[in-house]
Short mmCIF file of C-alpha atoms (C1' of nucleotides) in Angstrom, two decimals:
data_model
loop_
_atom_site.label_atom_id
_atom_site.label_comp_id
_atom_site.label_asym_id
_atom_site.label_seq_id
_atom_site.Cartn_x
_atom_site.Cartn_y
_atom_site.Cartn_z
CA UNK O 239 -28.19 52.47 23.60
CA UNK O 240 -25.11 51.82 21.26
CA UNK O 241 -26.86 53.54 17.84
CA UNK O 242 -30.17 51.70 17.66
CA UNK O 243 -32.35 53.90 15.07
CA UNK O 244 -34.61 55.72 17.47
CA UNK O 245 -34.09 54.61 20.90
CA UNK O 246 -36.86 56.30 22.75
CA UNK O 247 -39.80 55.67 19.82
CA UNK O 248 -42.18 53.11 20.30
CA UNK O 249 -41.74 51.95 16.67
CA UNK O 250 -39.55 48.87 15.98
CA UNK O 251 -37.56 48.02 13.17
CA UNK O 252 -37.73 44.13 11.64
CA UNK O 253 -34.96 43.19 14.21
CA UNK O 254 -36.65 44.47 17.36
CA UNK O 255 -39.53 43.65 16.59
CA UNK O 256 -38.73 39.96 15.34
CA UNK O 257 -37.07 39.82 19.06
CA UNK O 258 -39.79 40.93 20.71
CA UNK O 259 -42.47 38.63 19.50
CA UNK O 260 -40.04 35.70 19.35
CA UNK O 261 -40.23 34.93 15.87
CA UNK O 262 -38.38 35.68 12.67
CA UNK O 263 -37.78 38.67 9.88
CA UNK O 264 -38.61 36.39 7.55
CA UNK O 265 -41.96 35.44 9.22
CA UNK O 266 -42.63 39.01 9.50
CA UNK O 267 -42.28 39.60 5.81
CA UNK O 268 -43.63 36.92 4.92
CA UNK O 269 -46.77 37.29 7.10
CA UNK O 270 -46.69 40.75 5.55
CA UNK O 271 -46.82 39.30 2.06
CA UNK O 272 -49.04 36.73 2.62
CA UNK O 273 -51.68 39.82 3.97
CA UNK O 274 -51.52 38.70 7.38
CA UNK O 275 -49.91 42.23 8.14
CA UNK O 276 -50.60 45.16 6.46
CA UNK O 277 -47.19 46.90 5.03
CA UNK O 278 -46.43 49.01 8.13
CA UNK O 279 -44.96 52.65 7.66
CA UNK O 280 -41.61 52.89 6.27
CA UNK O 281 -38.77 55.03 7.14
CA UNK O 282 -37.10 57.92 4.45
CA UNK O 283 -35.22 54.43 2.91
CA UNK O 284 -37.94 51.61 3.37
CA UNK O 285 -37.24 50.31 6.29
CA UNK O 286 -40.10 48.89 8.12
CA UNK O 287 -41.36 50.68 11.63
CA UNK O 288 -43.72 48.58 13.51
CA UNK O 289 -46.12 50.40 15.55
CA UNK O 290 -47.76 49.04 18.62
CA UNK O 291 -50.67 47.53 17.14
CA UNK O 292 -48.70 45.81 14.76
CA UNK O 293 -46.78 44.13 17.57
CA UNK O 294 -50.20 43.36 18.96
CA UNK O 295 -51.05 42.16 15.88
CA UNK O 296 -48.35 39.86 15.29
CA UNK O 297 -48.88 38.21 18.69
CA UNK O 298 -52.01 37.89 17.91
CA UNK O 299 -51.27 35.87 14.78
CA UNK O 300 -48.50 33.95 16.63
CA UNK O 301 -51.08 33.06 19.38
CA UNK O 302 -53.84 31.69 16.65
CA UNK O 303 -51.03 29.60 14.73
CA UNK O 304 -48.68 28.07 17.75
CA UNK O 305 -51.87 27.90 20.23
CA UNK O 306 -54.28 26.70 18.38
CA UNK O 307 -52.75 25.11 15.33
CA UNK O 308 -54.39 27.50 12.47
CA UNK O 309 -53.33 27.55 8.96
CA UNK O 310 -52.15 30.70 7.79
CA UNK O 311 -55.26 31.28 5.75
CA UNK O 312 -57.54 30.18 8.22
CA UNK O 313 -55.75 33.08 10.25
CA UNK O 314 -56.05 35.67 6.98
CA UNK O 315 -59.92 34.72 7.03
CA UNK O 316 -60.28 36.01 10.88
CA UNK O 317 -57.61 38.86 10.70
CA UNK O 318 -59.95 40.07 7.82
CA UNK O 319 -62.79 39.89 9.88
CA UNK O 320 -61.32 41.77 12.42
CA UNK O 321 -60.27 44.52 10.52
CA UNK O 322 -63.87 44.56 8.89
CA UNK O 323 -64.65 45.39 12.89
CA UNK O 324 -62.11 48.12 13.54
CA UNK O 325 -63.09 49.49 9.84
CA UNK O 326 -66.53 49.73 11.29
CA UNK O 327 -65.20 51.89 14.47
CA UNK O 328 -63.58 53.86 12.81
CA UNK O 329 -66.55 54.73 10.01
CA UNK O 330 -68.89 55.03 13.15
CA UNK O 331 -69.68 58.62 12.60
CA UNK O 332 -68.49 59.39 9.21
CA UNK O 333 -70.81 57.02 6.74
CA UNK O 334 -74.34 57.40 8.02
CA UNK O 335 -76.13 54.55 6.42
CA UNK O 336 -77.40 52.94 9.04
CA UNK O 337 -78.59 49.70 6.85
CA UNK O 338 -75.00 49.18 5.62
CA UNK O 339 -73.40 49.65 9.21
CA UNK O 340 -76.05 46.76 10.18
CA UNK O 341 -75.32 44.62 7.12
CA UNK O 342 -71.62 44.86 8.37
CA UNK O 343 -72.38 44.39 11.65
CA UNK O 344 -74.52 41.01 11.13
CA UNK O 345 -71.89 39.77 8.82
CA UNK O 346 -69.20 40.20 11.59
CA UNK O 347 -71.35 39.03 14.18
CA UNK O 348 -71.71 35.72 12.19
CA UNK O 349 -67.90 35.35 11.57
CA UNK O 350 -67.85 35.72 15.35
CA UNK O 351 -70.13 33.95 15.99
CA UNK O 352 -68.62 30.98 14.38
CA UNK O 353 -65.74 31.30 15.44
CA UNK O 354 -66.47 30.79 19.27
CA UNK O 355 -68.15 27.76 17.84
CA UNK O 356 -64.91 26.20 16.74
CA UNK O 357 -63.14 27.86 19.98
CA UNK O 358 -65.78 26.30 22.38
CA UNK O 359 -65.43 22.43 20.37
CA UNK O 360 -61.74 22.44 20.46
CA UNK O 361 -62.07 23.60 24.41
CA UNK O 362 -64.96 20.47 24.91
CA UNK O 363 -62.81 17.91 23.25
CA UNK O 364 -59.52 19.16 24.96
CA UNK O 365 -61.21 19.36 28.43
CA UNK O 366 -62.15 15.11 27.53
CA UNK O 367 -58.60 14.56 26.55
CA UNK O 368 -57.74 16.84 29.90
CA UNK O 369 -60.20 14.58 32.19
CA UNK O 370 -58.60 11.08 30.54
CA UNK O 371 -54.63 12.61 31.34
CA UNK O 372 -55.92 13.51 34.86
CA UNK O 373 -57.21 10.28 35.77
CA UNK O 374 -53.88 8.53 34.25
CA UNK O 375 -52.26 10.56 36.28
CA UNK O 376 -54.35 9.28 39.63
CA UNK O 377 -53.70 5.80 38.45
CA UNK O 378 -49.77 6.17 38.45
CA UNK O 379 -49.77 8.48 41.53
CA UNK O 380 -52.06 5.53 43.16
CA UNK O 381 -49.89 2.87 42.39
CA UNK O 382 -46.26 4.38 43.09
CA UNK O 383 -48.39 5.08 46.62
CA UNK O 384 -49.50 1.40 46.79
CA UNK O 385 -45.98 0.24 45.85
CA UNK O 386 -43.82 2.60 47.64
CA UNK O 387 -42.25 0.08 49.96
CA UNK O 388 -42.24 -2.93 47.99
CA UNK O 389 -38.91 -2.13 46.13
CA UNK O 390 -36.48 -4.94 47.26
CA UNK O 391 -33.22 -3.13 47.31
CA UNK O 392 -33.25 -0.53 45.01
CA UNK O 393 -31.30 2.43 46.23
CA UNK O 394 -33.18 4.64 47.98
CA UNK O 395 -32.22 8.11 46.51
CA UNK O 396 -33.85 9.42 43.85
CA UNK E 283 -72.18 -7.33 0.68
CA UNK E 284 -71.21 -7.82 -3.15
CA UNK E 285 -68.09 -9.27 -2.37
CA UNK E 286 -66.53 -7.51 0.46
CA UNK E 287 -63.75 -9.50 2.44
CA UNK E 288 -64.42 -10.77 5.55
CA UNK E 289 -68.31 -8.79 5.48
CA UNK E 290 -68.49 -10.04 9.22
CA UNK E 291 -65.54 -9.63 10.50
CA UNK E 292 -64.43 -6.25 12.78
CA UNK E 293 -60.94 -6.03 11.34
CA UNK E 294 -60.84 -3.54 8.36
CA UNK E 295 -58.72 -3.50 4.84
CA UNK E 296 -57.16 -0.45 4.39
CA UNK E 297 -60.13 0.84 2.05
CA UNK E 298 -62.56 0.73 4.74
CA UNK E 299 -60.05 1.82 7.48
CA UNK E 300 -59.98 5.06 5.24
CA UNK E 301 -63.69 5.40 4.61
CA UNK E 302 -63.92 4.77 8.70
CA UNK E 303 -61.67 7.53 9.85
CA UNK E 304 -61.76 10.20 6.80
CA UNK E 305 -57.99 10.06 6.22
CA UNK E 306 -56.49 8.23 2.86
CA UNK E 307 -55.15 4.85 2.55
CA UNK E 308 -51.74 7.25 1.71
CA UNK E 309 -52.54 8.78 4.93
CA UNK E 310 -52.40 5.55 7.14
CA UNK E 311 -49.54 4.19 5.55
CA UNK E 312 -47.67 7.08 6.23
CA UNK E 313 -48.64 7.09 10.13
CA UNK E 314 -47.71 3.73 10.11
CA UNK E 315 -43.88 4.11 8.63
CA UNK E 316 -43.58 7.23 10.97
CA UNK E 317 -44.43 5.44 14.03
CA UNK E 318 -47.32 6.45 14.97
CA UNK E 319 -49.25 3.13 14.18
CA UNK E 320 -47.82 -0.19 14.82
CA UNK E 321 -47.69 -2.62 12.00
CA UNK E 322 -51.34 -3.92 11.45
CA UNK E 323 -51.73 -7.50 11.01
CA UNK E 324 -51.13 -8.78 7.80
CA UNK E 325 -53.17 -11.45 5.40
CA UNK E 326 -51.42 -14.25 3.45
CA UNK E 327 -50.66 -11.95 0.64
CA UNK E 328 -50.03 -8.90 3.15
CA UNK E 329 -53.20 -6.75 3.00
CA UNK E 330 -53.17 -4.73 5.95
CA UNK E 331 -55.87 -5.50 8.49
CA UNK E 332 -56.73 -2.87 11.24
CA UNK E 333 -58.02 -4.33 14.46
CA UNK E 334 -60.45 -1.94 16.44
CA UNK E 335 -58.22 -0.83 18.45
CA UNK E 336 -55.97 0.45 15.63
CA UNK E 337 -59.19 1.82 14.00
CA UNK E 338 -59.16 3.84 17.71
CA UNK E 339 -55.57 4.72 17.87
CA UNK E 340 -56.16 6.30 14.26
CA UNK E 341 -59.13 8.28 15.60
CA UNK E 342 -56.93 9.72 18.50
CA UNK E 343 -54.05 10.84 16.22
CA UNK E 344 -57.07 12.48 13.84
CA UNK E 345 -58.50 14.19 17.10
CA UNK E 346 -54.69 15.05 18.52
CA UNK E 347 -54.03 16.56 15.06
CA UNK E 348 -56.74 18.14 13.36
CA UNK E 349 -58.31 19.50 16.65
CA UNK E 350 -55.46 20.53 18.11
CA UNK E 351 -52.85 21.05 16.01
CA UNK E 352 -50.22 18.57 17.20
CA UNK E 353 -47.20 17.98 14.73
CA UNK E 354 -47.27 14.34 14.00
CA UNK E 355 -43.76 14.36 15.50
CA UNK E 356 -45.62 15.36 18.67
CA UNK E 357 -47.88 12.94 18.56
CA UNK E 358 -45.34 10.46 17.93
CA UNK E 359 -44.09 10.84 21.82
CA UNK E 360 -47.54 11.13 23.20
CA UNK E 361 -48.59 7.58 21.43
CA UNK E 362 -44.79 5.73 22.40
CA UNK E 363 -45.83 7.66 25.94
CA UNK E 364 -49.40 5.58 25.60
CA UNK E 365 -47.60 2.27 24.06
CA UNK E 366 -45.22 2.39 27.73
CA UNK E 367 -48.44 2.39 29.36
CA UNK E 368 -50.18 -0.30 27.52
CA UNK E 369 -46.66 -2.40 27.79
CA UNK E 370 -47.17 -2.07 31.48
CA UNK E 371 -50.58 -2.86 31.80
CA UNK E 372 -49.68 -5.82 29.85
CA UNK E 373 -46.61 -6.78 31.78
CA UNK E 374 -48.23 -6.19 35.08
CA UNK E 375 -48.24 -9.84 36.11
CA UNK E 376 -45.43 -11.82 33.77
CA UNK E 377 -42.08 -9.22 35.16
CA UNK E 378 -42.00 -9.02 38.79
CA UNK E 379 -38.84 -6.24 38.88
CA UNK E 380 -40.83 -4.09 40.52
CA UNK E 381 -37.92 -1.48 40.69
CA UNK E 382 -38.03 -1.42 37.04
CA UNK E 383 -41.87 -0.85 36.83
CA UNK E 384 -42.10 1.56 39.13
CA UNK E 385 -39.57 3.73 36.98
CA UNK E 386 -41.69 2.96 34.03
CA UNK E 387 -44.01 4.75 35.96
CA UNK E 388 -42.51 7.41 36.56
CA UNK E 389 -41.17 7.64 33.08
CA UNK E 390 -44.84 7.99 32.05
CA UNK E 391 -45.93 9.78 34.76
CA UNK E 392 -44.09 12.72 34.01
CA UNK E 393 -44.96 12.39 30.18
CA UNK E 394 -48.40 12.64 31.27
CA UNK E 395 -47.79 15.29 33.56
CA UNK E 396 -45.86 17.65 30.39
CA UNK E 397 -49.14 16.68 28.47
CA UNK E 398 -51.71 17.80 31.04
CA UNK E 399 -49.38 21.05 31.72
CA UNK E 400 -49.62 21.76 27.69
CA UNK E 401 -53.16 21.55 27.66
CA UNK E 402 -53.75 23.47 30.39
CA UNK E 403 -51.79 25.88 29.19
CA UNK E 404 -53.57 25.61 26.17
CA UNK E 405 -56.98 25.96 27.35
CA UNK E 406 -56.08 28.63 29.31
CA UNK E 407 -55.79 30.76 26.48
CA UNK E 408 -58.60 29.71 24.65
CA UNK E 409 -61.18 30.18 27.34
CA UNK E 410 -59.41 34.57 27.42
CA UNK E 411 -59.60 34.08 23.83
CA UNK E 412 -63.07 32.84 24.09
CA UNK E 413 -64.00 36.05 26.35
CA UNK E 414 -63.00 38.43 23.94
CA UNK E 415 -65.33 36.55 21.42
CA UNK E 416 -68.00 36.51 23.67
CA UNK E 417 -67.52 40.48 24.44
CA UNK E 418 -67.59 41.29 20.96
CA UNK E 419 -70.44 39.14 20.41
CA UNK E 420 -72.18 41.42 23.01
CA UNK E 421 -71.72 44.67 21.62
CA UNK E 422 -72.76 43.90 18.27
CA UNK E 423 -76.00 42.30 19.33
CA UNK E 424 -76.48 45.50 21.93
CA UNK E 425 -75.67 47.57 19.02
CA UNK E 426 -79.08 45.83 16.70
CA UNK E 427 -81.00 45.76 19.19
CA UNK E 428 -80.23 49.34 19.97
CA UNK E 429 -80.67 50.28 16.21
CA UNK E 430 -83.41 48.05 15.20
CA UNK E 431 -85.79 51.03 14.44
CA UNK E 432 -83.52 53.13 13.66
CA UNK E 433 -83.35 52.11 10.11
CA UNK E 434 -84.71 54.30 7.46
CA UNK E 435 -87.33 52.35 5.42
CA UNK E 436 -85.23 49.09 5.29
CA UNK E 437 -87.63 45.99 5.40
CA UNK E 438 -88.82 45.00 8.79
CA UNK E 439 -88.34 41.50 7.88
CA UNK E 440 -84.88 39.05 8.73
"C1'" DT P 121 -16.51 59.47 3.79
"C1'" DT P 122 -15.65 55.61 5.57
"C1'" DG P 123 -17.20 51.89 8.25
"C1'" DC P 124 -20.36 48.72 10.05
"C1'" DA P 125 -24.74 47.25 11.66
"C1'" DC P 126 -29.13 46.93 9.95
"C1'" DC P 127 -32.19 46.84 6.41
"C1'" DT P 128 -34.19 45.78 1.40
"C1'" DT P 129 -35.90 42.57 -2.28
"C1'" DG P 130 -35.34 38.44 -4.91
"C1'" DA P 131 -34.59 33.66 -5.38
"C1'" DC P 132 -33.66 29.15 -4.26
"C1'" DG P 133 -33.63 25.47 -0.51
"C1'" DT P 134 -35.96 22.66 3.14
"C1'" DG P 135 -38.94 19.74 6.15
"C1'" DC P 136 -43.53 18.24 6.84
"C1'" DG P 137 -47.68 15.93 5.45
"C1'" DC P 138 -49.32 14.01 2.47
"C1'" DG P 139 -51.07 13.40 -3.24
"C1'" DT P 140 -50.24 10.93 -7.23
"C1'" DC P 141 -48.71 8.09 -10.50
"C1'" DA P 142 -46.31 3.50 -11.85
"C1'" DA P 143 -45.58 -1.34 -11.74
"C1'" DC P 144 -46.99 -5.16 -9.77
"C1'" DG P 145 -49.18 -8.75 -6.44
"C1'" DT P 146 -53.62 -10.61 -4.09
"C1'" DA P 147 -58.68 -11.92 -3.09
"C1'" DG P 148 -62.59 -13.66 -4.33
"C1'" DC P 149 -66.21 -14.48 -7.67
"C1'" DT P 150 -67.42 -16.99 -12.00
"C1'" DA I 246 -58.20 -20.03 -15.21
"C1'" DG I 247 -59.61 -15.48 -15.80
"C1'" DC I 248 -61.58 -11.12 -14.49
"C1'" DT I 249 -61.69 -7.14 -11.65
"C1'" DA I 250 -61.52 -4.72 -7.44
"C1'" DC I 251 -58.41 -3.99 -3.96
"C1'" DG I 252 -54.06 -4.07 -2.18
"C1'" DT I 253 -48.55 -3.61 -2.09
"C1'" DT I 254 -44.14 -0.92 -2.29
"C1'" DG I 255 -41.39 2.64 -4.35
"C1'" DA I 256 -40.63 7.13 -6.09
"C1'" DC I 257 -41.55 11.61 -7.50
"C1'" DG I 258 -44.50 15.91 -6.84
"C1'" DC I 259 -46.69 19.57 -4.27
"C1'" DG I 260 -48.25 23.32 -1.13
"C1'" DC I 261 -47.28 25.43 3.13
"C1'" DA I 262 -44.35 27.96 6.21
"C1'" DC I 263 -40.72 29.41 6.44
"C1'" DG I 264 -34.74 29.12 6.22
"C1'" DT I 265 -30.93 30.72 3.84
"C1'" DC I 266 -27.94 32.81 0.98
"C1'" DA I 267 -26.86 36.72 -2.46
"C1'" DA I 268 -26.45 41.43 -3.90
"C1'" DG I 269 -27.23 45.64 -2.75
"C1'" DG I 270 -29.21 49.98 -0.20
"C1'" DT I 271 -29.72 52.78 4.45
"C1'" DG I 272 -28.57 54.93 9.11
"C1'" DC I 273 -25.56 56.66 12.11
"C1'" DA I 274 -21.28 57.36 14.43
"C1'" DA I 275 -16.43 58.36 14.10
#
DNA sequence: TTGCACCTTGACGTGCGCGTCAACGTAGCT
DNA sequence: AGCTACGTTGACGCGCACGTCAAGGTGCAA
C-alpha cells in the first residue's frame, strides 16, 4: 500500500511477480529470453507487467523443471506445443480450412500424446521405487516393534 | 572373446561397466570421487573392477537421475541413507549395542520416510498433470472424429 | 525537482555434470 | 620383449541455469 505501481491491477511487475512464484528476476528474464515466456506488455518506460496467464505460465514452467526435472529446452519444446493449442482456439472460427485445423490438431495430439507417455513411465518407475521405500519402511517399523524392550538401559525419553 | 580380461568373470573393467549402464567411463569416475560409488576393487596395476552390485548401484543412480531428476548431491544422501542400511544389515549379528542400532534405525527410518514423502508428493502432481494430458487428449480426438467428413476433398486415406 | 524504490539491459561470474585432451602406466597376446 | 588396447590420474573446457554486479532509466510521493 506504501507506492507499489498499481495496487489494485492484476498485473505484476518483475518483483511481485518473482515473489509470487518463488523464483527470481533473473529467472524471469531469462526464461523470457530463452522463449520460455513471451515478452509480456510493457509499461510507458519498459517495465514488464505480468498478466495472469503469465503467472500461470511461469508456474507452469517452474512445476515441469523442479517437479519433474526437465531441461529448459525440453520445457521450450512442450510450451511450444501448447501455444500451437491455444493458437488453434483462438483461430477456431477465423481460418476456415478445415484440413489445416486437422493437420494441427494431429500434430498436437501426437506431442500429447507422447508426452503422457513419458509422464505415465516416470509415474511406473517412481511408483516401483515408491513400493521398495514402503516396504523399507515396514522392515524398520517391524523391527523397532520387535526390539522395543530389549534396550538395556538406555534412557527412556526420546 | 579376442582378448577380453577375465571373459568369464562377472566383475567388469570400466569399458564394459560403461557399455553396461550407458554412462562414460568419465561419468563413473566422477560418481565415484563424489561419493556416490564406493571405491571398486582394484587389479594389481589398479584397473577398476565393478562387482554386480556396483554395476546395480550405478543403475539406481542412472534411474534416480535421469528419470527423476535428482541432483547428484541428492542422490548422494539417498545412497549414504542406503549404505546405513546395508552397514546394518551387515552388522546385525557382530555389534550387540542394541541402543545404538536401534537409533541407526531410526536415523534411516526417517530418511526413508523424507524420501517416500518426496515422491509422493511428486507423483501427486504428475498423476493432475497426467489428467490434464489425458483431457486434452480427449478433445482433440472428439474433435476428428467429429470432423472426419467434414473435410473438403482431402484424401480419405491416414 | 528531488529522492528513493523499482526497473532496464549488458556483461561477467559460478556451480554442476560431465567432455576432452595430455602424459603415462598396465594387461595380455605374440 | 614388444605391440596395442585399455586403463590411470590430472587438468582444463564447456553448456546450462542462473547469480551478481555495474551503469543507468522510470514511477511516484513529498
Amino acid at each position: 500500500m506504501t507506492h507499489t505501481t498499481a495496487a489494485n491491477d492484476v498485473y505484476l511487475q518483475i518483483g511481485e511477480a518473482a515473489e509470487r512464484t518463488g523464483l527470481t528476476q533473473r529467472t524471469l528474464r531469462y526464461y523470457e529470453e530463452k522463449g520460455l515466456l513471451k515478452r509480456p506488455t510493457r509499461m510507458e518506460g519498459g517495465f514488464r507487467l505480468y498478466s495472469p496467464e503469465d503467472i500461470q505460465r511461469i508456474e507452469a514452467i517452474k512445476q515441469l523443471k523442479e517437479l519433474l526435472g526437465f531441461s529448459l529446452a525440453d520445457i521450450k519444446e512442450m510450451m511450444d506445443a501448447e501455444d500451437i493449442r491455444l493458437q488453434i482456439r483462438a483461430q477456431w472460427r477465423k481460418d476456415a480450412d478445415a484440413a489445416e485445423k486437422a493437420a494441427k490438431i494431429r500434430k498436437a495430439r501426437e506431442v500429447t500424446l507422447h508426452q503422457t507417455a513419458l509422464l505415465d513411465q516416470k509415474m511406473e518407475q517412481m511408483a516401483a521405487m515408491r513400493n521398495e521405500l514402503a516396504q523399507r519402511l515396514e522392515n524398520y517399523d517391524r523391527w523397532l516393534r520387535e526390539h522395543a524392550a530389549d534396550a538395556p538401559a538406555s534412557s527412556t525419553k526420546s
